[in-house]
Short mmCIF file of N, CA and C in Angstrom, two decimals:
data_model
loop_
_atom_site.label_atom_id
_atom_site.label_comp_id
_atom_site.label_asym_id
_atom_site.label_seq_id
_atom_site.Cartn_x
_atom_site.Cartn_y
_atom_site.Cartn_z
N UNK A 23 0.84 -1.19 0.00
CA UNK A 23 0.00 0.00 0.00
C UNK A 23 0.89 1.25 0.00
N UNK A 24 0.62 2.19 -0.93
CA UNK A 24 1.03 3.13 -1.14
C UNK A 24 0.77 4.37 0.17
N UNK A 25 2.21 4.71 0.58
CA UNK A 25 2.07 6.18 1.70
C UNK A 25 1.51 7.26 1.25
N UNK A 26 0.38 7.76 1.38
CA UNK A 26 -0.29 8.81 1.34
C UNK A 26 0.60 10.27 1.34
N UNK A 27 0.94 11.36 0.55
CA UNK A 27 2.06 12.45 0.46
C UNK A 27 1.03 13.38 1.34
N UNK A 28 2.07 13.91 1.88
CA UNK A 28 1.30 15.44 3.63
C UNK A 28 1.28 16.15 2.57
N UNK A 29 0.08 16.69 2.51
CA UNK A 29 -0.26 17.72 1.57
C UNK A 29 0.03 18.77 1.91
N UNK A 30 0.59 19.89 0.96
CA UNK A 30 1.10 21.19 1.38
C UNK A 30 0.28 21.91 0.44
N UNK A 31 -0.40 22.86 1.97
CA UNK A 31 -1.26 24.27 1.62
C UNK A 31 -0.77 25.25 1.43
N UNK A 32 -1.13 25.82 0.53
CA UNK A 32 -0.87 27.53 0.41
C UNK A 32 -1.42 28.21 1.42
N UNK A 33 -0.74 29.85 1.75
CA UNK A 33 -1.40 30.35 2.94
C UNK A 33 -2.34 30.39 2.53
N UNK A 34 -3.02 31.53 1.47
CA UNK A 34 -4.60 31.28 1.16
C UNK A 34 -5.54 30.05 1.73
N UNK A 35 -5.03 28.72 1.14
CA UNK A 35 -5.93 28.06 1.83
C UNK A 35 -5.93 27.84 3.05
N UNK A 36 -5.13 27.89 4.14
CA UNK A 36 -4.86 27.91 5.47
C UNK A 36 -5.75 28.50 5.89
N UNK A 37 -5.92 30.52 5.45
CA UNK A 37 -6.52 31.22 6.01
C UNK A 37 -7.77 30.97 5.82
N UNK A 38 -8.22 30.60 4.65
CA UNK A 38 -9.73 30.10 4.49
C UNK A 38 -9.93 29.08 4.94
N UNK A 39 -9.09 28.17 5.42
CA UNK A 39 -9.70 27.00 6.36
C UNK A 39 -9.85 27.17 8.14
N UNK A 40 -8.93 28.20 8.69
CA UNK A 40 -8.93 28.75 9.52
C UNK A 40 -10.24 29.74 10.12
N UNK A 41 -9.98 30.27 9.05
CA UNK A 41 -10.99 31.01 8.90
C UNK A 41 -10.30 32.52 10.02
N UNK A 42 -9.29 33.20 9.13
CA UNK A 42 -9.28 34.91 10.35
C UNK A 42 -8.50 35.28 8.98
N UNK A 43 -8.15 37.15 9.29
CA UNK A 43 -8.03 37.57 8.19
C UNK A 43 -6.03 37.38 7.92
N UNK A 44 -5.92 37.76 6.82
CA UNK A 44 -4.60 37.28 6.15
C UNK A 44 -3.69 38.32 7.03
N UNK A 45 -4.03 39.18 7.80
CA UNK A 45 -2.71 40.21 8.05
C UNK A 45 -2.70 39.29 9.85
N UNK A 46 -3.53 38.83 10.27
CA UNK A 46 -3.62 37.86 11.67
C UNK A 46 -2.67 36.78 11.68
N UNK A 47 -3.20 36.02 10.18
CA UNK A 47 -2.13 34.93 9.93
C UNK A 47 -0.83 35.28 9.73
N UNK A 48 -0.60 36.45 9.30
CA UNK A 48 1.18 36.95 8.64
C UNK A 48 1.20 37.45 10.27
N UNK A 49 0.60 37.97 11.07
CA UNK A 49 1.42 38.43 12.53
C UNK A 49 1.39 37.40 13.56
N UNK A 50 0.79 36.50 13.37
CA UNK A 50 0.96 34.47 14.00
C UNK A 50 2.47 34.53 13.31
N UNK A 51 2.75 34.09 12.59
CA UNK A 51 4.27 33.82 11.55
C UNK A 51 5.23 34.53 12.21
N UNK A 52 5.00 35.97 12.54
CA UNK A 52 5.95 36.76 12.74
C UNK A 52 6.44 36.67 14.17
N UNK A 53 5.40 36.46 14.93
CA UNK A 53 5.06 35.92 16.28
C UNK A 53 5.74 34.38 16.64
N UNK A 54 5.66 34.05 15.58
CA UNK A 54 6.26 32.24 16.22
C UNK A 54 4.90 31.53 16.76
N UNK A 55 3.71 32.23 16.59
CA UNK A 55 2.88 31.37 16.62
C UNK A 55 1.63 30.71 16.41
N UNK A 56 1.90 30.47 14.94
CA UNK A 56 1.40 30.11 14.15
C UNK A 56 2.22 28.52 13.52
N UNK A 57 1.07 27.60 12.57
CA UNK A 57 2.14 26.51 12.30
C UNK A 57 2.94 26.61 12.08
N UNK A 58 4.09 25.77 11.73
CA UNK A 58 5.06 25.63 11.24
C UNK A 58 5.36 25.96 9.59
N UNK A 59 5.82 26.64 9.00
CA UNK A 59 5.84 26.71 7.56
C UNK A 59 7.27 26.22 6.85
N UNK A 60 7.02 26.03 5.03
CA UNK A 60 7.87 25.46 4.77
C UNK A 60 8.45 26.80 3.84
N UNK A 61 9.78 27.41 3.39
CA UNK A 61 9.88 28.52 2.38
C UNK A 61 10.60 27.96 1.01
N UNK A 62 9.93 27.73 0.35
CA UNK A 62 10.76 26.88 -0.93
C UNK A 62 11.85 27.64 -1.86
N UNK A 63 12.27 27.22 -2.41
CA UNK A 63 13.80 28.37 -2.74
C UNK A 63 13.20 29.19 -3.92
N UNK A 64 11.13 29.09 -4.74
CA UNK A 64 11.06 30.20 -5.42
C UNK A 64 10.46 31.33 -4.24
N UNK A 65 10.55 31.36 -2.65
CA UNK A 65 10.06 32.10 -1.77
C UNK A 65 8.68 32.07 -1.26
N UNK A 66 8.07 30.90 -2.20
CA UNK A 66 6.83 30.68 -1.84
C UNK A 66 6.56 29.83 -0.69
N UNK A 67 5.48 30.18 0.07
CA UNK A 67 5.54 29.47 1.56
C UNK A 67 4.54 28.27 1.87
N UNK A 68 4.80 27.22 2.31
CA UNK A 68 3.88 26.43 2.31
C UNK A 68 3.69 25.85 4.05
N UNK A 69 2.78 25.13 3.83
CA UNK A 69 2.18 24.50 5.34
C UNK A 69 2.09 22.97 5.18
N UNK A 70 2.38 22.29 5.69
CA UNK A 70 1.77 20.48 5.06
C UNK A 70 0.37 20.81 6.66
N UNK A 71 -0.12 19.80 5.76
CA UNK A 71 -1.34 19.47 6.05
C UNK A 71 -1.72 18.90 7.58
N UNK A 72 -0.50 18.23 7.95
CA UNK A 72 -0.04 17.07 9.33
C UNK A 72 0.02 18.40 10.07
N UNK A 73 1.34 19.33 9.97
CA UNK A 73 1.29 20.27 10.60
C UNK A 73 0.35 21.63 11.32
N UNK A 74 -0.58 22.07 10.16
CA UNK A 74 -2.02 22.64 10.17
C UNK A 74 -2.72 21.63 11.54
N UNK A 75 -2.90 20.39 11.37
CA UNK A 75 -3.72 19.71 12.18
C UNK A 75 -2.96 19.46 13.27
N UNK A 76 -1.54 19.08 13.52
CA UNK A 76 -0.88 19.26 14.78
C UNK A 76 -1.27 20.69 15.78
N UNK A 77 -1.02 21.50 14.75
CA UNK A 77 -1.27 22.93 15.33
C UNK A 77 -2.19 23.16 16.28
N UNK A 78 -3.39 22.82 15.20
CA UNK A 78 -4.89 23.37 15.87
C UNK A 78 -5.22 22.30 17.39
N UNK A 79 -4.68 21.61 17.26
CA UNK A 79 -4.45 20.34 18.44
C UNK A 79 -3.77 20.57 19.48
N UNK A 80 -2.84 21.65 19.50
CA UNK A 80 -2.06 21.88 20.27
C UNK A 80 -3.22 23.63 21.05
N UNK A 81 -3.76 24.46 20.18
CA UNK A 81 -4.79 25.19 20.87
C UNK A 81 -5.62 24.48 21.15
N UNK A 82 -6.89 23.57 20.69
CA UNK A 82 -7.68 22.99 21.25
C UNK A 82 -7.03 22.26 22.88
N UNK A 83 -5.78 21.82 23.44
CA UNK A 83 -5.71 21.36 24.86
C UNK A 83 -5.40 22.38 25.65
N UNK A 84 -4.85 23.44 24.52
CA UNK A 84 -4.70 25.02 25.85
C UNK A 84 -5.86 25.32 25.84
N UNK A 85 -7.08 25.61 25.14
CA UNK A 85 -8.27 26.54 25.45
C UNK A 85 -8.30 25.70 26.60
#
């Protein structure tokens, strides 16, 4: 059986799955806290998918 590839989101879709506005998500980033991101060498930024869901897992046991 074939390993399933961690899908990597664009911020766009992050923020629309998140759901808050794009200058919140860029001051999470700037902050250190926000997921983890990946910066690929054309500067474009990505998220895998594992990570997004680690994330939100890690606020859902602090609230």
């Amino acid at each position: 059986m074939a390993k399933l590839r961690d899908e990597m989101l664009t911020i766009p879709e992050v923020i629309e799955e998140i759901g808050v506005p794009r200058a919140t998500f860029y001051r999470w980033r700037q902050l250190r806290k926000g997921p983890k991101s990946i910066k690929l060498p054309n500067g474009a930024v990505r998220i895998r998918r594992s990570e997004l869901e680690r994330w939100i897992v890690t606020l859902e046991e602090a609230a």
